[in-house]
Short mmCIF file of C-alpha atoms in Angstrom, two decimals:
data_model
loop_
_atom_site.label_atom_id
_atom_site.label_comp_id
_atom_site.label_asym_id
_atom_site.label_seq_id
_atom_site.Cartn_x
_atom_site.Cartn_y
_atom_site.Cartn_z
CA MET A 12 -15.30 24.29 24.47
CA SER A 13 -11.90 25.00 25.98
CA ALA A 14 -9.58 27.75 24.71
CA SER A 15 -7.25 25.14 23.14
CA GLN A 16 -10.18 23.56 21.30
CA THR A 17 -11.22 26.96 19.98
CA ASN A 18 -7.67 27.57 18.72
CA THR A 19 -7.77 24.45 16.54
CA ILE A 20 -10.83 25.45 14.50
CA GLY A 21 -9.78 25.65 10.86
CA CYS A 22 -6.78 23.35 11.41
CA PHE A 23 -6.23 20.06 9.56
CA TRP A 24 -3.80 17.23 10.16
CA SER A 25 -3.02 13.92 8.52
CA PHE A 26 -1.68 10.79 10.17
CA GLY A 27 -1.33 7.64 8.12
CA PRO A 28 -4.34 7.47 5.77
CA TYR A 29 -6.49 9.63 8.07
CA THR A 30 -7.40 13.31 7.91
CA LEU A 31 -8.56 15.14 11.05
CA ASP A 32 -9.97 18.64 11.36
CA GLY A 33 -9.71 20.94 14.36
CA GLU A 34 -13.18 20.00 15.61
CA GLY A 35 -12.24 16.32 15.75
CA TYR A 36 -14.01 15.10 12.63
CA LEU A 37 -12.05 12.18 11.18
CA TRP A 38 -11.92 10.79 7.62
CA LEU A 39 -10.36 7.69 6.14
CA GLY A 40 -9.84 8.86 2.59
CA PRO A 41 -13.21 10.39 1.62
CA SER A 42 -15.12 8.36 4.23
CA PRO A 43 -16.09 9.89 7.59
CA ILE A 44 -15.29 7.84 10.69
CA HIS A 45 -17.81 8.18 13.49
CA LEU A 46 -16.42 9.31 16.84
CA ALA A 47 -18.29 10.34 19.97
CA PRO A 48 -17.81 14.01 21.02
CA LEU A 49 -15.37 13.16 23.83
CA GLN A 50 -13.42 10.87 21.48
CA ARG A 51 -13.15 13.68 18.92
CA ARG A 52 -11.76 16.08 21.51
CA LEU A 53 -9.36 13.42 22.80
CA LEU A 54 -8.03 12.73 19.30
CA VAL A 55 -7.48 16.44 18.64
CA ALA A 56 -5.62 16.73 21.96
CA LEU A 57 -3.39 13.77 21.06
CA VAL A 58 -2.71 15.06 17.55
CA ARG A 59 -1.84 18.53 18.82
CA GLN A 60 0.90 16.95 20.95
CA ARG A 61 2.56 15.58 17.74
CA GLY A 62 3.99 12.46 19.41
CA GLN A 63 4.68 14.09 22.76
CA LEU A 64 3.09 12.90 25.99
CA LEU A 65 -0.47 14.09 26.66
CA SER A 66 -0.43 14.33 30.44
CA ARG A 67 -3.52 13.63 32.53
CA GLU A 68 -3.73 17.33 33.44
CA LEU A 69 -3.70 18.43 29.78
CA LEU A 70 -6.16 15.69 28.88
CA LEU A 71 -8.65 16.88 31.48
CA GLN A 72 -8.25 20.49 30.39
CA ASP A 73 -8.51 19.88 26.64
CA VAL A 74 -11.13 17.12 26.60
CA TRP A 75 -13.40 17.79 29.58
CA GLY A 76 -12.51 21.37 30.47
CA HIS A 77 -12.43 20.56 34.20
CA ASP A 78 -10.76 18.08 36.55
CA HIS A 79 -13.83 16.52 38.18
CA VAL A 80 -13.69 13.42 36.01
CA SER A 81 -13.71 9.80 37.11
CA GLU A 82 -11.03 7.36 36.03
CA VAL A 83 -13.79 5.18 34.54
CA SER A 84 -14.88 8.01 32.24
CA ILE A 85 -11.29 8.64 31.09
CA SER A 86 -10.63 4.93 30.49
CA ARG A 87 -13.90 4.50 28.59
CA THR A 88 -13.12 7.42 26.27
CA VAL A 89 -9.57 6.29 25.59
CA HIS A 90 -10.68 2.69 25.05
CA GLY A 91 -13.43 3.70 22.61
CA LEU A 92 -11.06 5.81 20.49
CA ARG A 93 -8.36 3.15 20.60
CA ARG A 94 -10.82 0.48 19.49
CA THR A 95 -11.98 2.56 16.50
CA LEU A 96 -8.42 3.26 15.34
CA SER A 97 -7.35 -0.35 15.92
CA ALA A 98 -10.06 -1.49 13.50
CA GLY A 99 -8.57 0.69 10.76
CA PRO A 100 -5.52 0.30 8.52
CA LEU A 101 -3.03 1.41 11.20
CA GLY A 102 -4.03 -1.50 13.42
CA PRO A 103 -3.46 -1.64 17.19
CA GLY A 104 -0.88 0.41 19.00
CA VAL A 105 -1.85 3.84 17.63
CA ILE A 106 -2.42 5.18 21.15
CA ARG A 107 0.10 4.23 23.81
CA THR A 108 -0.59 4.40 27.52
CA ILE A 109 2.32 5.71 29.60
CA TYR A 110 1.42 4.45 33.05
CA GLY A 111 1.55 7.24 35.59
CA GLY A 112 2.17 9.77 32.82
CA GLY A 113 -0.62 9.94 30.26
CA TYR A 114 -1.08 8.99 26.60
CA ARG A 115 0.80 9.40 23.34
CA LEU A 116 -0.03 9.04 19.65
CA GLU A 117 2.44 6.58 18.11
CA VAL A 118 2.20 7.66 14.44
CA PRO A 119 3.71 10.74 12.74
CA VAL A 120 1.35 13.72 12.42
CA HIS A 121 1.54 16.17 9.51
CA PRO A 122 -0.15 19.61 9.54
CA MET A 123 -2.14 20.24 6.35
CA ASP A 124 -3.03 23.34 4.42
CA PRO A 125 -6.86 23.61 4.67
CA GLU A 126 -7.01 23.95 0.88
CA GLN A 127 -5.51 20.45 0.58
CA ASN A 128 -8.56 19.12 2.39
CA ASP A 129 -11.06 20.97 0.21
CA THR A 130 -12.27 18.35 -2.24
CA ARG A 131 -13.80 21.12 -4.35
CA ALA A 132 -10.46 22.81 -5.02
CA GLY A 133 -9.52 22.91 -8.69
CA ALA A 134 -12.94 21.72 -9.89
CA GLU A 135 -13.13 24.58 -12.37
CA GLY A 136 -9.77 23.76 -13.93
CA GLY A 137 -10.61 20.32 -15.29
CA ALA A 138 -7.84 18.35 -16.84
CA GLY A 139 -6.14 21.37 -18.34
CA PHE A 140 -4.15 21.25 -21.60
CA PRO A 141 -0.40 20.84 -21.11
CA THR A 142 2.28 22.85 -22.82
CA ALA A 143 4.81 21.05 -25.00
CA GLN A 144 7.32 21.06 -22.13
CA THR A 145 4.76 19.66 -19.70
CA LEU A 146 3.65 17.01 -22.17
CA GLY A 147 7.28 16.06 -22.75
CA ALA A 148 7.79 15.38 -19.03
CA TYR A 149 4.56 13.37 -18.94
CA VAL A 150 5.55 11.22 -21.92
CA GLU A 151 9.04 10.66 -20.49
CA GLY A 152 7.45 9.43 -17.28
CA LEU A 153 5.25 7.03 -19.24
CA VAL A 154 8.27 5.70 -21.12
CA TRP A 155 9.92 4.67 -17.85
CA VAL A 156 6.67 3.21 -16.47
CA ARG A 157 6.13 1.09 -19.58
CA GLN A 158 9.53 -0.52 -19.30
CA ARG A 159 7.93 -2.53 -16.50
CA ASP A 160 11.05 -2.43 -14.42
CA PRO A 161 10.39 -1.64 -10.75
CA ARG A 162 13.88 -0.16 -10.50
CA HIS A 163 12.84 2.61 -12.90
CA LEU A 164 9.59 3.60 -11.19
CA GLY A 165 11.35 6.22 -9.07
CA ARG A 166 12.71 7.84 -12.23
CA ALA A 167 9.23 7.80 -13.78
CA GLU A 168 7.86 9.44 -10.64
CA GLY A 169 10.42 12.23 -10.97
CA PHE A 170 9.28 13.14 -14.50
CA LEU A 171 5.62 12.98 -13.51
CA ARG A 172 6.25 15.26 -10.53
CA ARG A 173 7.97 17.71 -12.86
CA CYS A 174 4.92 17.59 -15.10
CA MET A 175 2.61 18.26 -12.13
CA THR A 176 4.74 21.20 -11.03
CA MET A 177 4.22 22.82 -14.44
CA ALA A 178 0.55 21.80 -14.85
CA PRO A 179 -0.94 20.87 -11.46
CA GLU A 180 -4.44 20.39 -12.92
CA PHE A 181 -3.42 17.98 -15.69
CA THR A 182 -5.46 14.99 -14.52
CA PRO A 183 -3.85 12.23 -16.65
CA ALA A 184 -0.43 13.05 -15.17
CA LEU A 185 -1.89 13.29 -11.70
CA LEU A 186 -3.43 9.83 -11.99
CA GLN A 187 -0.27 8.34 -13.49
CA LEU A 188 1.78 9.82 -10.65
CA GLY A 189 -0.53 8.20 -8.09
CA ALA A 190 -0.47 4.87 -9.94
CA THR A 191 3.34 4.97 -10.18
CA GLN A 192 3.71 5.59 -6.46
CA LEU A 193 1.27 2.79 -5.74
CA ALA A 194 3.23 0.44 -8.03
CA GLN A 195 6.38 1.10 -6.00
CA TYR A 196 4.40 0.26 -2.87
CA HIS A 197 3.09 -3.00 -4.41
CA TRP A 198 6.68 -4.03 -5.10
CA GLY A 199 7.49 -3.40 -1.44
CA LEU A 200 9.79 -0.50 -2.32
CA LEU A 201 7.87 2.27 -0.50
CA PRO A 202 6.43 2.12 3.04
CA ALA A 203 2.70 2.77 3.40
CA GLU A 204 3.12 5.46 6.04
CA SER A 205 5.29 7.69 3.89
CA LEU A 206 3.05 7.29 0.85
CA GLU A 207 -0.42 7.79 2.32
CA PRO A 208 -0.63 11.56 2.94
CA GLY A 209 0.65 12.62 -0.47
CA LEU A 210 -1.33 10.00 -2.37
CA GLU A 211 -4.48 11.01 -0.53
CA ARG A 212 -3.99 14.61 -1.64
CA LEU A 213 -3.47 13.48 -5.24
CA LEU A 214 -6.67 11.48 -5.16
CA LYS A 215 -8.71 14.32 -3.71
CA GLN A 216 -7.39 16.65 -6.36
CA ALA A 217 -8.24 14.13 -9.09
CA GLU A 218 -11.73 13.60 -7.68
CA ALA A 219 -12.30 17.35 -7.55
CA SER A 220 -11.28 17.77 -11.20
CA GLY A 221 -14.38 15.96 -12.47
CA GLN A 222 -12.23 14.37 -15.20
CA MET A 223 -11.60 10.67 -15.95
CA ALA A 224 -14.08 9.68 -13.26
CA ALA A 225 -13.87 5.91 -13.79
CA GLU A 226 -10.07 5.91 -13.71
CA VAL A 227 -10.04 8.09 -10.59
CA MET A 228 -12.48 5.74 -8.87
CA ALA A 229 -10.39 2.71 -9.85
CA LEU A 230 -7.33 4.28 -8.23
CA ARG A 231 -9.38 5.16 -5.14
CA VAL A 232 -10.50 1.54 -4.80
CA GLU A 233 -6.96 0.23 -5.12
CA VAL A 234 -5.68 2.67 -2.52
CA LEU A 235 -8.48 1.78 -0.13
CA SER A 236 -8.01 -1.97 -0.56
CA LEU A 237 -4.28 -2.46 -1.00
CA LEU A 238 -2.65 0.58 0.63
CA HIS A 239 -5.02 1.15 3.54
CA TRP A 240 -5.64 -2.62 3.83
CA GLN A 241 -9.43 -2.19 3.81
CA PRO A 242 -10.61 -4.63 1.10
CA ASP A 243 -13.94 -5.16 2.89
CA LEU A 244 -14.73 -1.47 2.54
CA ALA A 245 -13.66 -1.42 -1.11
CA GLU A 246 -15.79 -4.47 -1.81
CA ALA A 247 -18.86 -3.06 -0.10
CA ARG A 248 -18.73 0.22 -2.00
CA PHE A 249 -17.57 -0.71 -5.47
CA ALA A 250 -17.96 -4.42 -6.28
CA SER A 251 -21.52 -4.06 -7.60
CA TRP A 252 -20.61 -1.73 -10.48
CA LEU A 253 -16.89 -1.03 -10.87
CA PRO A 254 -15.76 -4.31 -12.56
CA GLY A 255 -18.53 -4.04 -15.17
CA GLN A 256 -17.91 -0.38 -15.84
CA LEU A 257 -14.18 -0.94 -16.36
CA ALA A 258 -14.41 -4.16 -18.37
CA ASN A 259 -11.93 -4.26 -21.28
CA SER A 260 -10.11 -1.25 -19.83
CA LYS A 261 -6.63 -1.05 -18.34
CA ALA A 262 -8.22 0.83 -15.44
CA SER A 263 -9.70 -2.51 -14.35
CA HIS A 264 -6.21 -3.71 -13.38
CA GLY A 265 -6.55 -2.07 -9.96
CA TRP A 266 -9.65 -4.17 -9.32
CA VAL A 267 -7.80 -7.25 -10.60
CA ARG A 268 -5.07 -6.61 -8.02
CA HIS A 269 -7.80 -6.31 -5.38
CA LEU A 270 -9.16 -9.69 -6.45
CA LEU A 271 -5.72 -11.30 -6.37
CA ALA A 272 -4.93 -9.90 -2.93
CA THR A 273 -8.22 -11.25 -1.60
CA GLY A 274 -7.59 -14.73 -2.99
CA ARG A 275 -10.03 -14.67 -5.93
CA ALA A 276 -7.72 -15.54 -8.78
CA ALA A 277 -10.46 -17.17 -10.89
CA GLU A 278 -12.48 -13.93 -10.90
CA ALA A 279 -9.33 -12.02 -11.87
CA ILE A 280 -8.78 -14.34 -14.87
CA HIS A 281 -12.40 -13.84 -15.96
CA LEU A 282 -11.98 -10.07 -15.92
CA LEU A 283 -8.60 -10.15 -17.68
CA LYS A 284 -9.26 -12.63 -20.51
CA PRO A 285 -11.03 -10.20 -22.88
CA GLN A 286 -8.11 -7.76 -22.58
CA LEU A 287 -5.25 -10.14 -23.41
CA ALA A 288 -3.93 -9.62 -26.92
CA PRO A 289 -1.00 -11.29 -28.71
CA ASP A 290 0.44 -7.91 -29.77
CA CYS A 291 -0.07 -5.99 -26.52
CA PRO A 292 1.87 -6.50 -23.26
CA GLU A 293 -0.95 -5.26 -21.00
CA GLY A 294 -2.45 -7.71 -18.54
CA TRP A 295 -0.26 -10.76 -19.13
CA LEU A 296 1.69 -10.40 -15.87
CA LEU A 297 -1.51 -10.14 -13.83
CA ALA A 298 -2.95 -13.14 -15.67
CA ALA A 299 0.20 -15.09 -14.86
CA MET A 300 -0.10 -14.15 -11.21
CA ALA A 301 -3.73 -15.33 -11.18
CA TRP A 302 -2.87 -18.70 -12.74
CA TRP A 303 0.09 -19.09 -10.39
CA MET A 304 -2.09 -18.44 -7.34
CA GLN A 305 -4.24 -21.36 -8.52
CA ALA A 306 -1.06 -23.51 -8.75
CA GLU A 307 -1.44 -23.60 -12.55
CA HIS A 308 2.26 -23.10 -13.14
CA GLY A 309 2.16 -24.10 -16.80
CA LYS A 310 -0.49 -21.52 -17.66
CA ALA A 311 1.35 -18.86 -15.67
CA ILE A 312 4.58 -19.61 -17.52
CA SER A 313 2.76 -19.46 -20.86
CA CYS A 314 1.34 -15.98 -20.05
CA LEU A 315 4.77 -14.65 -19.13
CA GLN A 316 6.40 -16.14 -22.21
CA LYS A 317 3.75 -14.48 -24.39
CA GLN A 318 4.47 -11.13 -22.78
CA LEU A 319 8.19 -11.58 -23.29
CA GLN A 320 7.61 -12.52 -26.94
CA ILE A 321 6.02 -9.08 -27.35
CA ASP A 322 8.94 -7.39 -25.62
CA GLY A 323 11.78 -9.54 -24.32
CA HIS A 324 13.41 -6.69 -22.37
CA LEU A 325 10.65 -6.26 -19.77
CA MET A 326 12.19 -6.78 -16.32
CA ALA A 327 9.07 -7.56 -14.25
CA PRO A 328 7.91 -10.59 -16.30
CA GLN A 329 11.51 -11.88 -16.41
CA LEU A 330 11.71 -11.81 -12.61
CA PHE A 331 8.27 -13.29 -12.15
CA LEU A 332 8.98 -16.04 -14.66
CA ALA A 333 12.08 -17.03 -12.67
CA LEU A 334 9.98 -17.17 -9.50
CA VAL A 335 7.19 -19.25 -11.06
CA LEU A 336 9.71 -21.67 -12.58
CA ALA A 337 11.42 -22.04 -9.21
CA ASP A 338 8.14 -22.64 -7.42
CA GLY A 339 7.08 -25.08 -10.14
CA ALA A 340 10.12 -27.33 -9.58
CA HIS A 341 12.10 -26.19 -12.64
CA PRO A 342 15.26 -25.04 -10.85
CA ALA A 343 17.67 -25.11 -13.81
CA GLU A 344 15.32 -23.05 -15.99
CA ALA A 345 14.59 -20.70 -13.10
CA LEU A 346 18.26 -20.00 -12.49
CA ARG A 347 18.86 -19.38 -16.20
CA GLN A 348 15.93 -16.96 -16.28
CA LEU A 349 17.16 -15.21 -13.15
CA GLU A 350 20.58 -14.75 -14.73
CA ALA A 351 18.98 -13.39 -17.92
CA SER A 352 17.17 -10.74 -15.88
CA THR A 353 20.60 -9.27 -14.87
CA LEU A 354 19.24 -8.75 -11.36
CA PRO A 355 21.92 -10.80 -9.54
CA ALA A 356 24.62 -8.60 -11.13
CA ASP A 357 23.74 -5.69 -8.82
CA PRO A 358 24.01 -6.83 -5.17
CA GLN A 359 22.93 -3.39 -3.92
CA ASP A 360 19.68 -3.43 -5.86
CA GLY A 361 16.49 -3.13 -3.80
CA LEU A 362 14.98 -6.16 -5.53
CA GLN A 363 17.51 -8.69 -4.23
CA ALA A 364 14.78 -10.27 -2.10
CA LEU A 365 13.44 -11.86 -5.29
CA THR A 366 16.89 -13.14 -6.22
CA ALA A 367 17.25 -14.69 -2.76
CA LEU A 368 13.77 -16.24 -2.86
CA VAL A 369 14.37 -17.82 -6.28
CA LEU A 370 17.74 -19.17 -5.12
CA ALA A 371 16.16 -20.61 -1.97
CA LEU A 372 13.38 -22.33 -3.90
CA CYS A 373 15.98 -23.75 -6.32
CA GLY A 374 17.94 -25.31 -3.46
CA GLN A 375 20.76 -22.72 -3.50
CA ARG A 376 20.42 -22.16 0.24
CA ALA A 377 23.96 -20.93 0.92
CA GLN A 378 23.70 -18.18 -1.68
CA ALA A 379 20.23 -17.21 -0.49
CA LYS A 380 21.46 -17.05 3.13
CA ALA A 381 24.36 -14.82 2.12
CA LEU A 382 21.98 -12.36 0.46
CA LEU A 383 19.70 -12.50 3.50
CA LYS A 384 22.59 -11.76 5.84
CA THR A 385 23.59 -8.75 3.73
CA ALA A 386 20.02 -7.47 3.75
CA LEU A 387 19.68 -7.84 7.51
CA GLY A 388 22.89 -5.87 7.95
CA GLN A 389 21.18 -2.85 6.40
CA GLY A 390 18.74 -2.55 9.31
CA ASN A 391 14.97 -2.17 9.21
CA ALA A 392 15.06 1.45 8.08
CA GLU A 393 16.78 0.60 4.78
CA LEU A 394 15.18 -2.76 4.05
CA THR A 395 12.67 -3.02 1.20
CA MET A 396 10.46 -5.96 0.16
CA THR A 397 10.29 -7.02 3.81
CA SER A 398 7.70 -9.76 3.40
CA ALA A 399 9.68 -11.36 0.54
CA TRP A 400 12.77 -11.41 2.74
CA GLY A 401 10.66 -13.01 5.48
CA VAL A 402 9.49 -15.81 3.18
CA THR A 403 13.08 -16.29 2.03
CA ALA A 404 14.18 -16.64 5.65
CA VAL A 405 11.53 -19.34 6.14
CA ALA A 406 12.72 -21.14 3.00
CA VAL A 407 16.34 -21.28 4.24
CA GLY A 408 15.42 -22.28 7.79
CA GLU A 409 16.24 -18.95 9.50
CA GLU A 410 13.17 -18.98 11.71
CA GLU A 411 14.21 -16.17 14.07
CA ALA A 412 14.96 -13.82 11.18
CA ALA A 413 11.74 -14.89 9.46
CA SER A 414 9.72 -14.05 12.56
CA ALA A 415 11.23 -10.56 12.86
CA LEU A 416 10.90 -9.81 9.13
CA LEU A 417 7.32 -11.01 8.76
CA GLU A 418 6.27 -9.17 11.91
CA ARG A 419 7.90 -6.04 10.49
CA ALA A 420 6.06 -6.58 7.19
CA LEU A 421 2.76 -6.52 9.07
CA GLN A 422 3.72 -3.44 11.06
CA ILE A 423 4.61 -1.38 8.00
CA ARG A 424 1.97 -2.93 5.72
CA CYS A 425 4.49 -4.17 3.18
CA GLY A 426 2.89 -3.88 -0.25
CA LEU A 427 3.89 -7.42 -1.23
CA ALA A 428 2.27 -9.03 1.81
CA PRO A 429 -1.36 -9.27 0.53
CA PHE A 430 -0.11 -11.12 -2.56
CA LEU A 431 2.51 -13.29 -0.86
CA GLN A 432 -0.08 -14.65 1.56
CA HIS A 433 -1.50 -16.52 -1.47
CA PHE A 434 1.92 -17.69 -2.74
CA PRO A 435 1.31 -21.38 -3.56
CA GLY A 436 4.85 -22.30 -2.55
CA LEU A 437 4.11 -21.48 1.09
CA GLN A 438 2.52 -24.92 1.40
CA ARG A 439 5.92 -26.52 0.79
CA LEU A 440 7.82 -24.52 3.40
CA GLY A 441 6.87 -26.71 6.34
CA ASP A 442 5.32 -25.90 9.69
CA SER A 443 6.98 -22.57 10.26
CA ALA A 444 5.70 -20.78 13.37
CA ALA A 445 6.76 -17.46 11.86
CA LEU A 446 4.72 -18.18 8.74
CA GLY A 447 1.74 -19.19 10.86
CA ARG A 448 1.87 -15.92 12.78
CA PHE A 449 2.20 -14.02 9.50
CA ARG A 450 -0.93 -15.65 8.10
CA ALA A 451 -2.85 -14.99 11.31
CA GLY A 452 -1.61 -11.39 11.31
CA MET A 453 -2.73 -10.88 7.71
CA THR A 454 -6.17 -12.19 8.63
CA ASN A 455 -6.38 -9.63 11.42
CA ARG A 456 -4.82 -6.65 9.63
CA PHE A 457 -5.93 -7.11 6.02
CA ARG A 458 -9.69 -6.78 6.46
CA CYS A 459 -11.02 -9.52 4.21
CA THR A 460 -14.07 -11.41 5.49
CA PHE A 461 -15.64 -12.56 2.22
#
C-alpha cells in the first residue's frame, strides 16, 4: 500500500448516488458494488483528485506503487472500472480519458463525515418526541405538501428542514423531508445529482432509527428505482413482499410510481383501487396517471374530477386534468382547465413546460413556441422540467431544440423522463428522430428489463 493510500484510510466521499471509503469499497445506497483491488485503488486515486487530472505518473504511484506496469494492465484496469460505473445510474462518461495526459472523474465529489456513513448512528434515539415548536414546523410542512402544488414543495421542505434542525432524530419528519425532495425531483424541479448525497444521508439515518421500517423501505425503493434509475435492482429486492406489506397504505404510492415508470399501469391500478375513497384525495392522481398511460382518457378524467370534487383548489390535479384533456382531443376544455389552474398567469414559473405542452397539444403552436423560446433563453443551468420541454419541442416541430433538450434530460436524469416515456400522446407526434433517440436512451439508462 502506498503512502497516499494509507492516508485515505478513514476517509469517505460521495459522488452521485455512490459512497466510497478510503480503501476503495464502493456502495450504491446500502448495496456494495464489487470492484477488483486495482479498480478500488484507481477509484480512490481519481476521487482524491476531485475533478483534476490524474496523470499517468500519479496513477502508477497511487495504484501500483511502481512504474513497471504495462499499458495493457493500465487499460484493462481503467476499462473494468469504467464498465462497472457505466452500468450504474450515472451512465457512461464518468471517467474521461485525456489522451497524453491521464484520466479525470467527470462528476462532483463531496467529502463526507465518517459518522454520516455509519448506518448505526442514532439507532438508540428512535423517532424521538418533538417539542411543540418542532411539531409546529412539521405540521406546517405537511400543510404545504398537502396542497399538492409543486410550486409549494420548496416551502414545505424549508419547514421540514427547520423541524429536523430542532429534532434530528424525529423519523416522521425525516421521512417526509426525503419524500418532499423526491417529489420535487419527480416534477423535474430538482436535478438528480444535487439531490442524491443529502437524500442518501437521510435514508441511512432513517434506516438506522429502527422506526417506521415499512415506510423507510418504501422510500428506499423509490429512490433506488426512480432517482438512481435502477428499477431492475428495486424489483429484484422488493417486488416479492413490499406491495403486499404496504397494501391499503399511502406508503405503497412509491411502489405505484415504480410500476408506472416501468410501464405497468394495470398493476398500479390494482394496488390503488382499495385505497380510493370518495372523501379522501389520496391516490386519485396516481390512478388517473395509470388510466391515462393505458389511453383510457375518460377514466383518467373521472379520477381527476373526483379528486377536485374533494378539494377544487389542488394545483397538481388541475394541471394534469388539462394535460389529459389536451391529449384526449378535448382542446377547448383543456384550455379552460389550464386557465383555471392560474399557471399561465406567471410566465416565470418553473412549471411553464406543462403550459407549453398543453398549448401544443391543443394546436396553439405559436404560443407554445414562444414559451419554448423563453425557456431556452434561460440556458441549461436554469431550466427545469427538461424532458417536458423536449416533448413540447417535438410537438411544435422544433426538432433541433427537441434533440438537445431530450439529450439533456437523459444526462441529468430528469425526474419526469421515466413517466413521459409512457405518455400515450407520443404516438401522435410523428417520426421524430429526437424522440426515437430519447426512447432508446431511456432503454439504456433506465434499467428496466422486465
